[in-house]
XYZ file of C-alpha atoms in Angstrom:
308
model
C -225.972 148.696 45.754
C -225.878 145.021 45.299
C -222.070 145.236 45.256
C -221.966 146.886 48.657
C -224.354 144.316 50.047
C -222.052 141.561 48.760
C -218.989 143.170 50.387
C -220.884 143.526 53.647
C -221.896 139.883 53.482
C -218.265 138.809 52.882
C -217.098 140.966 55.798
C -219.684 139.417 58.068
C -218.612 135.960 57.010
C -214.886 136.768 57.577
C -215.629 138.153 60.993
C -217.607 135.081 61.902
C -214.690 132.803 60.850
C -212.218 134.800 62.919
C -214.378 134.586 65.960
C -214.783 130.851 65.321
C -211.015 130.397 65.250
C -210.420 132.437 68.419
C -213.006 130.608 70.494
C -211.354 128.190 72.987
C -211.837 124.532 72.202
C -210.976 121.662 74.746
C -208.911 119.063 72.907
C -207.901 115.685 74.385
C -204.197 115.379 75.495
C -201.860 112.621 76.970
C -202.855 110.952 80.233
C -201.444 112.357 83.524
C -198.308 110.805 85.164
C -199.050 108.214 87.853
C -198.333 109.253 91.445
C -195.126 107.484 92.696
C -195.586 105.343 95.826
C -194.166 106.654 99.132
C -190.695 105.124 99.914
C -190.500 102.944 103.045
C -188.676 104.124 106.181
C -185.742 101.702 105.733
C -185.085 102.999 102.217
C -185.132 106.571 103.473
C -182.538 105.685 106.149
C -180.372 103.941 103.590
C -180.554 106.933 101.281
C -179.590 109.234 104.142
C -176.718 106.950 105.105
C -175.565 106.816 101.512
C -175.453 110.581 101.349
C -173.240 110.918 104.463
C -169.974 109.592 102.966
C -170.424 111.813 99.944
C -170.683 114.853 102.126
C -167.925 113.761 104.509
C -165.610 112.981 101.621
C -165.367 116.660 100.957
C -163.984 117.318 104.449
C -160.572 119.008 104.048
C -159.233 117.310 107.215
C -159.874 113.881 105.759
C -158.248 114.887 102.501
C -155.165 116.038 104.425
C -155.020 112.767 106.388
C -155.233 110.733 103.226
C -152.567 112.792 101.579
C -150.241 112.085 104.560
C -150.342 108.329 103.975
C -147.030 107.030 102.752
C -146.224 104.190 100.424
C -145.763 101.644 103.235
C -149.293 102.133 104.519
C -148.549 104.360 107.550
C -148.492 108.039 108.263
C -145.399 110.165 108.708
C -146.029 110.313 112.436
C -146.153 106.514 112.672
C -142.947 106.184 110.656
C -141.145 108.637 112.938
C -142.454 106.860 116.023
C -141.338 103.496 114.675
C -137.862 104.810 113.890
C -137.506 106.349 117.341
C -138.737 103.264 119.182
C -136.601 100.834 117.199
C -133.498 102.993 117.680
C -134.141 103.167 121.407
C -134.673 99.417 121.519
C -131.349 98.861 119.754
C -129.495 101.035 122.282
C -131.238 99.403 125.237
C -130.427 95.936 123.955
C -126.770 96.897 123.535
C -126.568 98.275 127.093
C -128.284 95.208 128.507
C -125.740 92.976 126.814
C -122.783 95.093 127.932
C -123.863 95.530 131.567
C -125.308 92.092 132.243
C -122.290 91.220 134.450
C -123.740 93.513 137.098
C -126.063 90.623 137.970
C -123.003 88.634 139.146
C -122.466 91.018 142.051
C -121.972 89.289 145.422
C -123.023 91.672 148.127
C -121.365 89.921 151.079
C -118.017 89.693 149.302
C -117.846 93.452 148.818
C -119.718 94.467 151.984
C -117.392 92.317 154.158
C -119.703 91.981 157.184
C -116.989 90.196 159.224
C -114.500 92.986 158.677
C -112.669 93.695 161.980
C -113.643 97.159 163.105
C -111.325 99.724 164.633
C -112.486 98.983 168.193
C -111.543 95.299 167.880
C -108.218 96.265 166.363
C -107.487 98.712 169.196
C -108.361 96.108 171.861
C -106.165 93.493 170.176
C -103.341 96.014 169.875
C -103.638 96.788 173.593
C -103.405 93.077 174.485
C -100.430 92.696 172.202
C -98.610 95.638 173.851
C -99.339 94.179 177.275
C -97.914 90.835 176.237
C -94.778 92.451 174.829
C -94.301 94.470 178.016
C -94.682 91.366 180.205
C -92.265 89.354 178.092
C -89.704 92.194 178.128
C -89.978 92.714 181.897
C -89.560 89.036 182.790
C -86.658 88.733 180.375
C -84.896 91.707 182.018
C -85.383 90.174 185.478
C -83.999 86.850 184.318
C -80.995 88.420 182.589
C -80.318 90.615 185.625
C -79.862 87.468 187.751
C -77.186 86.052 185.475
C -74.427 88.500 186.538
C -75.807 88.483 190.112
C -77.519 91.848 190.052
C -80.619 90.276 191.593
C -80.949 87.234 193.827
C -81.111 83.875 192.196
C -84.676 83.138 193.310
C -85.875 86.388 191.711
C -84.052 85.485 188.502
C -85.588 81.989 188.618
C -89.037 83.461 189.144
C -88.460 85.810 186.235
C -87.398 82.906 184.066
C -90.547 80.936 184.912
C -92.743 83.974 184.215
C -90.946 84.511 180.912
C -91.691 80.938 179.861
C -95.375 81.332 180.721
C -95.621 84.628 178.863
C -93.982 83.135 175.778
C -96.342 80.162 175.905
C -99.305 82.570 176.101
C -98.155 84.039 172.811
C -98.610 80.717 171.004
C -102.050 80.685 169.284
C -102.888 77.092 170.271
C -102.157 77.774 173.951
C -103.776 81.205 173.939
C -107.083 79.759 172.689
C -107.240 77.640 175.842
C -107.583 80.750 177.960
C -109.294 83.237 175.629
C -111.252 83.089 172.394
C -110.421 86.670 171.424
C -108.374 86.938 168.233
C -104.945 88.459 168.384
C -103.876 91.548 166.566
C -102.032 89.460 163.997
C -105.154 87.365 163.335
C -107.209 90.503 162.713
C -104.594 91.918 160.362
C -104.509 88.670 158.396
C -108.317 88.588 158.278
C -108.423 92.112 156.880
C -105.869 91.305 154.210
C -107.779 88.164 153.235
C -111.077 90.044 152.884
C -109.425 92.747 150.792
C -107.903 90.122 148.537
C -111.257 88.383 148.038
C -113.005 91.676 147.300
C -110.376 92.759 144.780
C -110.521 89.372 143.078
C -114.298 89.637 142.801
C -114.050 93.161 141.400
C -111.531 91.968 138.838
C -113.980 89.246 137.853
C -116.794 91.781 137.482
C -114.753 94.292 135.532
C -113.431 91.773 133.042
C -111.522 93.044 130.034
C -113.927 95.850 129.088
C -114.477 97.671 132.397
C -117.925 97.151 133.895
C -118.071 100.412 135.870
C -117.232 102.416 132.765
C -119.941 100.681 130.733
C -122.527 101.042 133.498
C -121.972 104.795 133.422
C -123.860 104.786 130.101
C -127.035 103.904 132.005
C -127.123 107.294 133.708
C -130.352 108.082 131.840
C -132.110 105.384 133.865
C -130.412 106.380 137.152
C -128.950 109.901 137.421
C -127.065 108.860 140.592
C -124.446 107.230 138.373
C -123.343 110.707 137.275
C -122.308 111.694 140.813
C -118.866 113.262 141.080
C -117.697 110.828 143.749
C -117.814 108.041 141.143
C -115.703 109.867 138.582
C -112.439 108.300 139.782
C -113.917 104.801 139.671
C -115.212 105.327 136.144
C -111.877 106.734 134.965
C -109.870 103.841 136.455
C -112.350 101.340 135.021
C -111.948 102.866 131.585
C -108.170 102.464 131.948
C -108.630 98.787 133.041
C -106.684 99.321 136.315
C -109.553 99.656 138.779
C -109.051 96.413 140.728
C -105.358 97.111 141.365
C -106.043 100.596 142.719
C -108.631 99.553 145.337
C -106.423 99.097 148.406
C -108.651 100.197 151.285
C -112.040 99.194 152.557
C -113.549 102.607 151.836
C -112.676 102.158 148.174
C -114.387 98.754 148.132
C -117.504 100.184 149.768
C -117.609 103.030 147.246
C -117.466 100.499 144.431
C -120.261 98.509 146.112
C -122.472 101.599 146.303
C -121.820 102.272 142.629
C -122.748 98.720 141.687
C -125.992 98.899 143.691
C -126.945 102.047 141.799
C -126.010 100.287 138.561
C -128.316 97.393 139.490
C -131.220 99.826 139.866
C -130.442 101.342 136.482
C -130.180 97.875 134.927
C -133.613 96.853 136.230
C -135.166 100.056 134.882
C -133.416 99.480 131.569
C -134.862 95.989 131.335
C -138.359 97.270 132.094
C -138.020 99.958 129.430
C -136.837 97.378 126.900
C -139.739 95.016 127.650
C -142.239 97.854 127.360
C -140.754 98.907 124.024
C -140.865 95.309 122.817
C -144.524 94.988 123.796
C -145.306 98.288 122.048
C -143.591 97.054 118.873
C -145.611 93.847 118.975
C -148.874 95.738 119.509
C -148.111 98.109 116.637
C -147.239 95.190 114.367
C -143.671 96.336 113.756
C -142.217 92.996 114.830
C -143.667 89.530 115.082
C -144.134 88.027 118.553
C -141.888 85.140 119.468
C -144.056 82.048 119.701
C -142.908 79.097 121.760
C -143.822 75.587 120.832
C -145.605 74.321 123.884
C -145.849 70.847 122.421
C -142.071 70.603 122.258
C -141.785 71.686 125.858
C -144.338 69.119 126.909
C -142.638 66.440 124.875
C -139.302 67.218 126.485
C -140.719 66.625 129.934
C -140.125 63.172 131.338
C -142.713 61.671 133.606
C -141.211 59.444 136.307
C -142.421 55.878 136.229
C -144.476 54.799 139.228
C -142.636 52.584 141.630
C -144.169 49.168 142.212
C -145.607 48.607 145.615
C -143.502 46.484 147.825
């Protein structure tokens, strides 16, 4: 009996200890973390700005652009553009140097504004025929009086008229009565103008053939590719153009061709200057700098004259 009471007492004590262990007990721990201060507005903007390049760096387009950069610091497109522009500039510079003699063209020498026209030639020919007829008629009358076919006074009159007609044929005497040129004067004037024009064309053509070289500027002026200029270009290439121009229409055709070549040359110069400016802007070539101080130093200032 006492043993059972002891076991009961030990059971009660064990149960009390278990309940004591399972009861919640508040134990002190570590202090709480301090609340961080709110970041200012400027810092928030900086953080947002700092995040933008990181996000944009993952853009595939930018990665492709960076991968297209070549060793010389430019893209493939820029390299191709530079090659094309510099090649075009080289060709334009060569054409400008070859065709620069087109600037020596003298319009009046080839246009021949004082060229005797057909009406003046016909009028002079008519006056010449009239003079020949008068001289022949008076000579026949005079010769008819020698064997006595006509009276002596008629033969004498014919002789006097023949002398006057022959004197009228002398240029110095004829200018006293009329300022109109004779047929011979007009023919000589035409031949002189043709000779001057052919000499000028020979000077323009030189040893290389200017018309043939100007045909390379057909890109600037398509009129140079006209079929009516094919003969001129072919003769210029053979270096015999000046000798083959024997009529005024040939000279005028050459003049028209040279005027078209002048237009092409001006457009070629403009294209070259634009390409040069583009190369300078792109940094492909360095601009040509002129020393203004040297130009100023080379100028001479005239000394003031002393007052009388």
